[in-house]
Every structure is written in C-alpha cells, then in structure tokens.
PDB file of C-alpha atoms in Angstrom:
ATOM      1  CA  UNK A   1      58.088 -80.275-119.530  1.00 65.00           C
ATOM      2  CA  UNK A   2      55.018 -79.389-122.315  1.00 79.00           C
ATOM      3  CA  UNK A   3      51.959 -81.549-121.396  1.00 92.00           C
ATOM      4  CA  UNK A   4      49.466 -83.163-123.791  1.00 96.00           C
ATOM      5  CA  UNK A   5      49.023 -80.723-126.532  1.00 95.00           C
ATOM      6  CA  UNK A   6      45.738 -80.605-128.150  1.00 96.00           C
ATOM      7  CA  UNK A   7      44.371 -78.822-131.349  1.00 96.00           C
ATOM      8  CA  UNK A   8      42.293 -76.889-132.582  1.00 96.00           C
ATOM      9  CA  UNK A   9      40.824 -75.872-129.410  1.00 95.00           C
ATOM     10  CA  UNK A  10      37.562 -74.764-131.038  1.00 96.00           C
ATOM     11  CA  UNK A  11      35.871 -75.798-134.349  1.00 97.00           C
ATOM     12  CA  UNK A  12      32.471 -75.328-135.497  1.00 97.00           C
ATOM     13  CA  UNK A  13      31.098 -77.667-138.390  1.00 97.00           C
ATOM     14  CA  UNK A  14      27.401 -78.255-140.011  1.00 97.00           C
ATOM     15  CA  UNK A  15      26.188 -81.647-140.019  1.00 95.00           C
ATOM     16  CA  UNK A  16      27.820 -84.114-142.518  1.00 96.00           C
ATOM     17  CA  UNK A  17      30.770 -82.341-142.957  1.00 97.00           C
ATOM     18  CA  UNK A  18      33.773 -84.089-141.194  1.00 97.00           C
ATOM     19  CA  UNK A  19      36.086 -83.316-139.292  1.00 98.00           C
ATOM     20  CA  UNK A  20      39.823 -84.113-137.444  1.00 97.00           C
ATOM     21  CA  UNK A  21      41.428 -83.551-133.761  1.00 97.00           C
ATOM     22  CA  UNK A  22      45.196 -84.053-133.272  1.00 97.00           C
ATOM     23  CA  UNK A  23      47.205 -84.774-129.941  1.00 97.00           C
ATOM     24  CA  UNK A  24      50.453 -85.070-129.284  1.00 96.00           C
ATOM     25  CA  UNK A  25      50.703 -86.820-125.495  1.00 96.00           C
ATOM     26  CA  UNK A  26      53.104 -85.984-123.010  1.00 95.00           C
ATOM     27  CA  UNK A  27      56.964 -87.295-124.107  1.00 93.00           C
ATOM     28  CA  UNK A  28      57.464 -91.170-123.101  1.00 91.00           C
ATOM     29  CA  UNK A  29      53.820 -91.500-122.381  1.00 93.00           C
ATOM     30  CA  UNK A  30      53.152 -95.165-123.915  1.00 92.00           C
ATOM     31  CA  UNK A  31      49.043 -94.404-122.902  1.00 93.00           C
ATOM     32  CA  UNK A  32      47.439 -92.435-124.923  1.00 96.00           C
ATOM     33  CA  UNK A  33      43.480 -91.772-124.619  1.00 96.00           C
ATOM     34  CA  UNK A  34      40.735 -90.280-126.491  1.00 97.00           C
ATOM     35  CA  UNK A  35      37.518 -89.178-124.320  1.00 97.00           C
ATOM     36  CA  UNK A  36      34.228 -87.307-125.135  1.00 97.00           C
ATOM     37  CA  UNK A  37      33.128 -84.767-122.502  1.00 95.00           C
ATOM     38  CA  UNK A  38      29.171 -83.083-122.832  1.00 93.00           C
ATOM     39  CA  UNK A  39      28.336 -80.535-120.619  1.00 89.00           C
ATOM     40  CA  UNK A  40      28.163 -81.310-116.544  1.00 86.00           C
ATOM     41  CA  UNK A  41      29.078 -84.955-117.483  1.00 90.00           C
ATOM     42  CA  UNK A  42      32.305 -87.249-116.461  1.00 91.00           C
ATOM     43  CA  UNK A  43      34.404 -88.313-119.168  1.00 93.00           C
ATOM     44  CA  UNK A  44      33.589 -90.844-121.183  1.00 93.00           C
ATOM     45  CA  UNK A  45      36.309 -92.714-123.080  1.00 93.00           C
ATOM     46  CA  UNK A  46      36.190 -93.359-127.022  1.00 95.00           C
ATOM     47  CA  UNK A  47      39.599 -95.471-127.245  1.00 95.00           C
ATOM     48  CA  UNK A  48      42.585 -95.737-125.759  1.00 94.00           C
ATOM     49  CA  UNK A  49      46.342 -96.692-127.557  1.00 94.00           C
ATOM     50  CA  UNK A  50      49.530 -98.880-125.692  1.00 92.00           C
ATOM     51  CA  UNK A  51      52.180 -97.502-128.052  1.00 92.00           C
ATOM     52  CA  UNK A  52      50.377 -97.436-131.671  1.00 92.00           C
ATOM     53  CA  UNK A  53      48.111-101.047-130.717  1.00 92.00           C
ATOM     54  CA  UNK A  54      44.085 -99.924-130.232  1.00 92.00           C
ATOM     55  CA  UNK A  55      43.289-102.070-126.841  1.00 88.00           C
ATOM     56  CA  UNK A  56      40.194-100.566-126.149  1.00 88.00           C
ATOM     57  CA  UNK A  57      37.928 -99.239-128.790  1.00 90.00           C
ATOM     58  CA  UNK A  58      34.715-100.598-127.233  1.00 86.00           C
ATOM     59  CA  UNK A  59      32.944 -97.634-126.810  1.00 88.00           C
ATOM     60  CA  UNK A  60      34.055 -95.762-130.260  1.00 93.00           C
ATOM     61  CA  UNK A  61      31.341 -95.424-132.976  1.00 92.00           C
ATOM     62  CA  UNK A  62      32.819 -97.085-135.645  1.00 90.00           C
ATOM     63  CA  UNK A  63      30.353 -96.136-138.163  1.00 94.00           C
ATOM     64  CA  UNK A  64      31.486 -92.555-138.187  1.00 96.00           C
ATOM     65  CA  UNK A  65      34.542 -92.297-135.737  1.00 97.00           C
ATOM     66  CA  UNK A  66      37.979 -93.493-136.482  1.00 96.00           C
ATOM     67  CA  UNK A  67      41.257 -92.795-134.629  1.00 97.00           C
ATOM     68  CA  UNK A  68      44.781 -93.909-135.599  1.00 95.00           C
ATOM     69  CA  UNK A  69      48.124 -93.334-133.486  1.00 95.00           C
ATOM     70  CA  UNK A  70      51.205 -93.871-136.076  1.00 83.00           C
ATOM     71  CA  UNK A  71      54.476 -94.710-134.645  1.00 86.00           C
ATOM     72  CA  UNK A  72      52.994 -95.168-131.424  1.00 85.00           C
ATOM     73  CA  UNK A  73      53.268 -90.883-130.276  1.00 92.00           C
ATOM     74  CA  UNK A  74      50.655 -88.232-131.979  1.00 96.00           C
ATOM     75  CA  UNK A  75      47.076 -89.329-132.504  1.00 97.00           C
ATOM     76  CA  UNK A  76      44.423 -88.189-134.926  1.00 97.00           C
ATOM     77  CA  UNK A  77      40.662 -88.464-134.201  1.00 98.00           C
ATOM     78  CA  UNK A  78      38.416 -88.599-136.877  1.00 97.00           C
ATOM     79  CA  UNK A  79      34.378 -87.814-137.150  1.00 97.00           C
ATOM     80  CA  UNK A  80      32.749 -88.372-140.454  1.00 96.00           C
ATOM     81  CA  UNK A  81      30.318 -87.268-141.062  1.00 96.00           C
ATOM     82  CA  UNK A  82      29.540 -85.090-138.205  1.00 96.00           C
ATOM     83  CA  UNK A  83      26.061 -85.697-136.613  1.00 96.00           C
ATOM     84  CA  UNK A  84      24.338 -82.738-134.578  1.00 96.00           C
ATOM     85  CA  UNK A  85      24.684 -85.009-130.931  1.00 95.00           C
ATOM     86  CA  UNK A  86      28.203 -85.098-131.521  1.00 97.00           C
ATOM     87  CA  UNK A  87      29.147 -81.595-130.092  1.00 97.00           C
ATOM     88  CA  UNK A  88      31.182 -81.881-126.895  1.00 97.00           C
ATOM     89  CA  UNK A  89      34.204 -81.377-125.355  1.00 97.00           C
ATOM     90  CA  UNK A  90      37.246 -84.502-126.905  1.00 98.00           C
ATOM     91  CA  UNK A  91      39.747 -84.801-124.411  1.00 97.00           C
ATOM     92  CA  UNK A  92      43.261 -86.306-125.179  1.00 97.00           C
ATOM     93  CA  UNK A  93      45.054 -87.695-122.086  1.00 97.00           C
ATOM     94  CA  UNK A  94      48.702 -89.530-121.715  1.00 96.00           C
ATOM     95  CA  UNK A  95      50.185 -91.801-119.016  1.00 93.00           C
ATOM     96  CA  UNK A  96      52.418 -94.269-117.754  1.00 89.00           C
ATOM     97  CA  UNK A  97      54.336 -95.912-115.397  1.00 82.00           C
ATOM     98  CA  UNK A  98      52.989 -98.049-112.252  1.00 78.00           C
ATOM     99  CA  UNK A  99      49.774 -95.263-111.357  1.00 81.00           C
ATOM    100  CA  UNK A 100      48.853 -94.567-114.549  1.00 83.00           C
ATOM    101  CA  UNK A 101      47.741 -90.917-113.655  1.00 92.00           C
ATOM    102  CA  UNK A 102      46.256 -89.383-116.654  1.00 94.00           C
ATOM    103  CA  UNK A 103      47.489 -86.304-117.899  1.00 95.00           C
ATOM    104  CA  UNK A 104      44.978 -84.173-119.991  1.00 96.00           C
ATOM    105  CA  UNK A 105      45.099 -81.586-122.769  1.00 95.00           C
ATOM    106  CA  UNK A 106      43.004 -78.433-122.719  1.00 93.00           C
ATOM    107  CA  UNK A 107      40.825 -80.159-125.374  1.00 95.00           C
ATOM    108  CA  UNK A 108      39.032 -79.894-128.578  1.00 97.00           C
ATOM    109  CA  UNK A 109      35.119 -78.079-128.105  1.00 96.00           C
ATOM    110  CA  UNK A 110      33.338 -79.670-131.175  1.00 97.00           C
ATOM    111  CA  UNK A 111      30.340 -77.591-131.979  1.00 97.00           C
ATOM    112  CA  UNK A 112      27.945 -79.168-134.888  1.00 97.00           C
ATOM    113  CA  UNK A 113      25.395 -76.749-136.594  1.00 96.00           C
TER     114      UNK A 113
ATOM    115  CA  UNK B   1      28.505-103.747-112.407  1.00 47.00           C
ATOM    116  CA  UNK B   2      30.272-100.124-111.647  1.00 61.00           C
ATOM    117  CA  UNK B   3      28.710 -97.626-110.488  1.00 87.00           C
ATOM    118  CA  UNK B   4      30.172 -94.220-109.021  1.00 94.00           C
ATOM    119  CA  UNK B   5      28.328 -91.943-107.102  1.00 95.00           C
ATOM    120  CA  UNK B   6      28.736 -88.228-106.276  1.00 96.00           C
ATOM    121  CA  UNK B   7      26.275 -84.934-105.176  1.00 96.00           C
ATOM    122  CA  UNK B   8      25.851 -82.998-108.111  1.00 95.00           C
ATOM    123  CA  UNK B   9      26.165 -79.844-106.781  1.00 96.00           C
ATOM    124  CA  UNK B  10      27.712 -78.305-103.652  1.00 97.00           C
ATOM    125  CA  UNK B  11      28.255 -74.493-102.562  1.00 97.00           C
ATOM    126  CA  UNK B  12      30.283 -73.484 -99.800  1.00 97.00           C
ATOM    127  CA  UNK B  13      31.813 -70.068 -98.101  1.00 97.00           C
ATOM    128  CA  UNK B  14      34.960 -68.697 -98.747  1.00 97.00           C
ATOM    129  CA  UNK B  15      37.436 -69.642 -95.761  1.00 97.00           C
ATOM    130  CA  UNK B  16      35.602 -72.407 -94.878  1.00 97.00           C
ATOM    131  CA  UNK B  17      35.909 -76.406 -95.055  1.00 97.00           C
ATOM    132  CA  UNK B  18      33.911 -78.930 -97.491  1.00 98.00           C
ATOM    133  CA  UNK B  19      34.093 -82.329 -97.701  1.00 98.00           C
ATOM    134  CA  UNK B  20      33.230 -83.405-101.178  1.00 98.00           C
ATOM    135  CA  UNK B  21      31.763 -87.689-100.861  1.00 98.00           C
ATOM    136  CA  UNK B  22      32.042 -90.395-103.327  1.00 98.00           C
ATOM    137  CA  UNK B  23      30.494 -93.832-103.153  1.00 97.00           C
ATOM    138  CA  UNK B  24      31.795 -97.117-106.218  1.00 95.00           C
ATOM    139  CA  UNK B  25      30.221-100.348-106.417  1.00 92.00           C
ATOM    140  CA  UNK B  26      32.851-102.239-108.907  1.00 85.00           C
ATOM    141  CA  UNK B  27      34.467-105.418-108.558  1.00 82.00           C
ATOM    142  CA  UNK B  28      37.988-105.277-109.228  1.00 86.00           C
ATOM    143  CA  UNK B  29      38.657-101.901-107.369  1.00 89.00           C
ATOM    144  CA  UNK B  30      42.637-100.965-107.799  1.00 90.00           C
ATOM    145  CA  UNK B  31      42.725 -97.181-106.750  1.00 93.00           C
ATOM    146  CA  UNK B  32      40.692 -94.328-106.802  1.00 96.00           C
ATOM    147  CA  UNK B  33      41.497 -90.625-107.908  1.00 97.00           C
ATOM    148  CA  UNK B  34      40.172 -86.986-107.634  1.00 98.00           C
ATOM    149  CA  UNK B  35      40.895 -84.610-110.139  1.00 97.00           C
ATOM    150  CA  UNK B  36      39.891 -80.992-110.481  1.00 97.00           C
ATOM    151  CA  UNK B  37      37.887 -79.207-113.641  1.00 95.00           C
ATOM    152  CA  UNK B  38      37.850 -75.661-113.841  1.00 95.00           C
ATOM    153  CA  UNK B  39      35.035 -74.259-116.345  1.00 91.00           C
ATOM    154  CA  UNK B  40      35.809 -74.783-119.591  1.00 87.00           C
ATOM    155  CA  UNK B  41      39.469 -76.451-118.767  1.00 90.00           C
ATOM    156  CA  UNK B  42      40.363 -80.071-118.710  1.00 90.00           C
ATOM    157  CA  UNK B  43      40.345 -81.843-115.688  1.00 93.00           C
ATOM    158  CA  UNK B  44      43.588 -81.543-113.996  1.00 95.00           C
ATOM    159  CA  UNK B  45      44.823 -84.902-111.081  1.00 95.00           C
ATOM    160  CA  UNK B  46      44.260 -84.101-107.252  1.00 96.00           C
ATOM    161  CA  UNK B  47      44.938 -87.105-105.939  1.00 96.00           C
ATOM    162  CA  UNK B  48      45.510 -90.584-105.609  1.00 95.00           C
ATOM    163  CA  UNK B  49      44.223 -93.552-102.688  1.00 96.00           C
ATOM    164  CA  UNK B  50      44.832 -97.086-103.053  1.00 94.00           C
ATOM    165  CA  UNK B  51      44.723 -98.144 -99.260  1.00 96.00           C
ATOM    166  CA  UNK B  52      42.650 -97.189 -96.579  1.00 97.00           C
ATOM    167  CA  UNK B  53      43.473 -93.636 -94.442  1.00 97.00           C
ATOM    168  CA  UNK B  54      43.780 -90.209 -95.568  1.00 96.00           C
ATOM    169  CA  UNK B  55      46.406 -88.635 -98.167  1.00 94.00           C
ATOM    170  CA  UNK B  56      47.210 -84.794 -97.148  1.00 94.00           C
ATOM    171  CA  UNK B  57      48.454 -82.535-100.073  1.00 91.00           C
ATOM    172  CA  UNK B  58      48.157 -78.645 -98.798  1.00 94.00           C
ATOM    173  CA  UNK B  59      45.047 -77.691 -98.441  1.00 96.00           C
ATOM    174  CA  UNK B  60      43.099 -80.661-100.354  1.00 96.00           C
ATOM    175  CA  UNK B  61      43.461 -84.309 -98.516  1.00 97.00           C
ATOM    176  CA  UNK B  62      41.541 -87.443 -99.631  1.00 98.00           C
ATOM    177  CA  UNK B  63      40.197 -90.550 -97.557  1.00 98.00           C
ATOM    178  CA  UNK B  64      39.460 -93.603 -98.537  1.00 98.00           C
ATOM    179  CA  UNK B  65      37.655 -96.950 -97.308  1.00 97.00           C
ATOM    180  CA  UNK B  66      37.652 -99.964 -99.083  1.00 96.00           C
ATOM    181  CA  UNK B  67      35.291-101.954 -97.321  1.00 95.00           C
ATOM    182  CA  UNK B  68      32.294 -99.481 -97.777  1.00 95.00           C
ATOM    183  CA  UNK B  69      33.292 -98.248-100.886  1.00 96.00           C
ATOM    184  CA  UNK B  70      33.859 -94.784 -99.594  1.00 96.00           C
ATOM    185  CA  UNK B  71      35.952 -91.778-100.687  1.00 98.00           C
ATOM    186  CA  UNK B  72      36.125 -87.949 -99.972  1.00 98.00           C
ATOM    187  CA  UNK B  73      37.624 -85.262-100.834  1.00 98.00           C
ATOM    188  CA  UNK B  74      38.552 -82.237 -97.999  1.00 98.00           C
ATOM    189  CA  UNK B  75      39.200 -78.807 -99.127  1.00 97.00           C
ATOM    190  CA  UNK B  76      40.440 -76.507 -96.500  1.00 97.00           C
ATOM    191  CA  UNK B  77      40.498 -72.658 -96.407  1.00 97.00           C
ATOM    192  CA  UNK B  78      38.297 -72.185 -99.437  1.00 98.00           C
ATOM    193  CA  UNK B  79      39.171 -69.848-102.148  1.00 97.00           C
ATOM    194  CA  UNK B  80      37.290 -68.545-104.972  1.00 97.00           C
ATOM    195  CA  UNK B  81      39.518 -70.564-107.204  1.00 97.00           C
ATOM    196  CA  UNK B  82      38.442 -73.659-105.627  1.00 98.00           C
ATOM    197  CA  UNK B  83      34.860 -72.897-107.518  1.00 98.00           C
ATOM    198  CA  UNK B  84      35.288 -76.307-109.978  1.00 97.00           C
ATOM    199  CA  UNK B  85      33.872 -79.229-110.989  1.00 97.00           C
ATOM    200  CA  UNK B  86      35.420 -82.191-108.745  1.00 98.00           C
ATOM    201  CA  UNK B  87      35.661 -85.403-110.582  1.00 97.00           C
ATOM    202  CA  UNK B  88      36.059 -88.806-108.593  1.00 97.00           C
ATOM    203  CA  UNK B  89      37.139 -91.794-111.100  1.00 95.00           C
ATOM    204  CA  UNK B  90      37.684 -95.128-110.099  1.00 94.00           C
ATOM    205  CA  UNK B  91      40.823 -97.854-111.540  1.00 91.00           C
ATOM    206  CA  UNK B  92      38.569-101.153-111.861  1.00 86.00           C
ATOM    207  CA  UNK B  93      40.483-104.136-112.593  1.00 82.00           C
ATOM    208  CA  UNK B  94      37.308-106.154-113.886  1.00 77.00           C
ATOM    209  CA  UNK B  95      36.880-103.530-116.370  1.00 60.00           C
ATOM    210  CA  UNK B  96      39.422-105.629-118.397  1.00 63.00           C
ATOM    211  CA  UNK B  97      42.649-103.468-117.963  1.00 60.00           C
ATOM    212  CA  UNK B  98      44.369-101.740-114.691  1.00 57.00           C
ATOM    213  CA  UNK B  99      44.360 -98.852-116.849  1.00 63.00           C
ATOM    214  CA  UNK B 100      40.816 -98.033-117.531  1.00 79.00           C
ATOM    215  CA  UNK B 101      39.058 -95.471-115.032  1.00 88.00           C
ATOM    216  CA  UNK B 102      35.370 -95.543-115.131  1.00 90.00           C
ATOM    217  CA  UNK B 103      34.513 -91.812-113.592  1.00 92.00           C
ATOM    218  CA  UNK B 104      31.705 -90.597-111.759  1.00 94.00           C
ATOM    219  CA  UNK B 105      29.556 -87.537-113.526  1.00 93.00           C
ATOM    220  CA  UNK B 106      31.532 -84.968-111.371  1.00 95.00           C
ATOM    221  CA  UNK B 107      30.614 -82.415-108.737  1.00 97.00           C
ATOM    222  CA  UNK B 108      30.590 -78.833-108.784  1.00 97.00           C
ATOM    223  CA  UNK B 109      31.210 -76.475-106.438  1.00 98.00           C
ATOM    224  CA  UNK B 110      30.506 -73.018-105.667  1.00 97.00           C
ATOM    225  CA  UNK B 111      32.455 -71.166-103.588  1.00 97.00           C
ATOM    226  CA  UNK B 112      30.881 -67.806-102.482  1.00 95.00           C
ATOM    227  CA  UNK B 113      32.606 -64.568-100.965  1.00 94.00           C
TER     228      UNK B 113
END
C-alpha cells in the first residue's frame, strides 16, 4: 500500500516569489493535514481537511498561505509570497478510522533566500 | 491550557536500555502517542496508550498514567538506528476535535558505539 506521497521534496525560492506543495494522502484516508516543521521543533499544524471541508485553519496565515483539497483526496499548499521565516520542513499527513494515527509523507524542505 | 513536556536531548550506549519521559497538562486528554523521526525523515508512529499500563511492541514499549500525566517511552537493546528524534504528541479533546494532536518539541537521542 503507497503512503502519503509528497512533492517536491526540496525547493529553494527568494523572497516574494511563491510557491506550491502537493500531497496525495494515503487511499480512503478522509483526514488529511498540513504541518510546518523548523529545525529541532514538534510539528506544528497549518490546517487540517475532513473530506474536502477546512475544519481547522486556525493556525494558517491567511495573508500569504492558502490550501485547498478538491474532491476531498490530493491537497495543494500554497505560500505567496514567500517570506525569509518561512523555510522549514511542510509535512502532509492522512488518517482515519477510530485512532486516528497519522500517517506522514517524507515532506517538502522549503528553503527561502 | 496544554502543555507537553519532554528532555531535549538524551544519549545512550549501544546495547543498552533508555527510558525516554513525557509529562501533558491538557484538559480533555483522549490518548497519547510516540512516534519516531529519523534526521531529515518524517516522523514515523511508535505507539499508541489510551489507558493506564504498559504497551510492548519488540523492543520499544510505552507506559502511561493518567492521573499524573505521565508517559514513557522504553527502548531496549539499543542500536545505532535507534539514534532519532522521539516525538510524544498528545489527542486533547478540549482542543475542539478528537482529532487534533498538540505535540511536544521532540527528543533526540544519541546512541553511541
């Protein structure tokens, strides 16, 4: 069974410009979650999807950040325009059912110049 | 509020045992769970405690207590592999949803030869 694919796994940006991560969760996984990751920190989660509904966008930067999740599978995280404090790790993760263990991609390492 | 605490850093001896602790403050707790981060990787699930008493998986087991807001992790017969980033995370029902972890900053741990 293929996990949560992530991509690209690396992209380096300068300031302003903007920029796009895709996921595509694990198959049947109604939970989908975007997280931001800097360096010797926990995750720290940006928004999270049931199906294609938003439920918890509390901590995304609206200003600049954006995220959509058509037809309720594959997600798309946008940053525009790019600020120098946003380099980090993005994590995607899926889940489901009763324990809701998350399931992580490799992730996207965002590095802003 | 919620509050997770774990050491930031621990190094240990190949072949030996390490307990790795956690401490929560939250509210609504509704399950706890370790997961493991390899350099540069995304954090892959451990474990999983809901009630009190110790979950055994191979070498790694977990322990939790409720009442003082306790958890660790046990890693038996160290291996250089094991050298990671251990993250505890925390299912808080007061945090508005059963499926929103609020994660501690992670530990990592050396393992030397």
């Amino acid at each position: 069974e293929a996990g949560v694919v992530q991509s690209p796994r690396y992209k380096i940006i300068e300031k302003k410009q903007p920029v796009a991560f895709w996921c595509n969760p694990i198959s049947g996984h109604n939970t989908l979650y975007w997280y931001r990751q800097n360096l010797g920190q926990g995750p720290e989660l940006l928004i999270r999807y049931e199906n294609e509904e938003a439920v918890d966008d509390s901590q995304l930067p609206k200003d600049r950040f954006s995220a959509e999740r058509l037809k309720g599978v594959d997600s798309t995280l946008k940053i525009q325009p790019a600020e120098l404090g946003d380099s980090a790790v993005y994590l995607c993760a899926s889940s489901s059912g009763q324990l809701n263990i998350q399931y992580f991609g490799a992730g996207t390492r965002l590095s802003v110049l | 509020g919620q509050n997770i605490d774990q050491p930031t850093e621990m190094t240990a001896t190949e072949g030996a045992i390490v307990q790795i602790n956690c401490t929560y403050q939250t509210s609504g707790f509704n399950g706890l769970f370790w997961y493991q981060q390899h350099a540069g990787e995304a954090p892959t699930f451990l474990s999983y405690n809901v009630l009190d008493g110790l979950e055994e998986k191979g070498r790694f087991s977990s322990f939790l207590s409720r009442s003082k807001g306790y958890s660790y992790l046990l890693l038996k017969e160290l291996q250089m592999k094991d050298s990671a980033s251990y993250l505890c995370a925390v299912r808080d029902l007061s945090a508005g949803n059963n499926r929103k972890l609020i994660w501690g900053l992670g530990t990592s741990l050396a393992v030397n030869p």
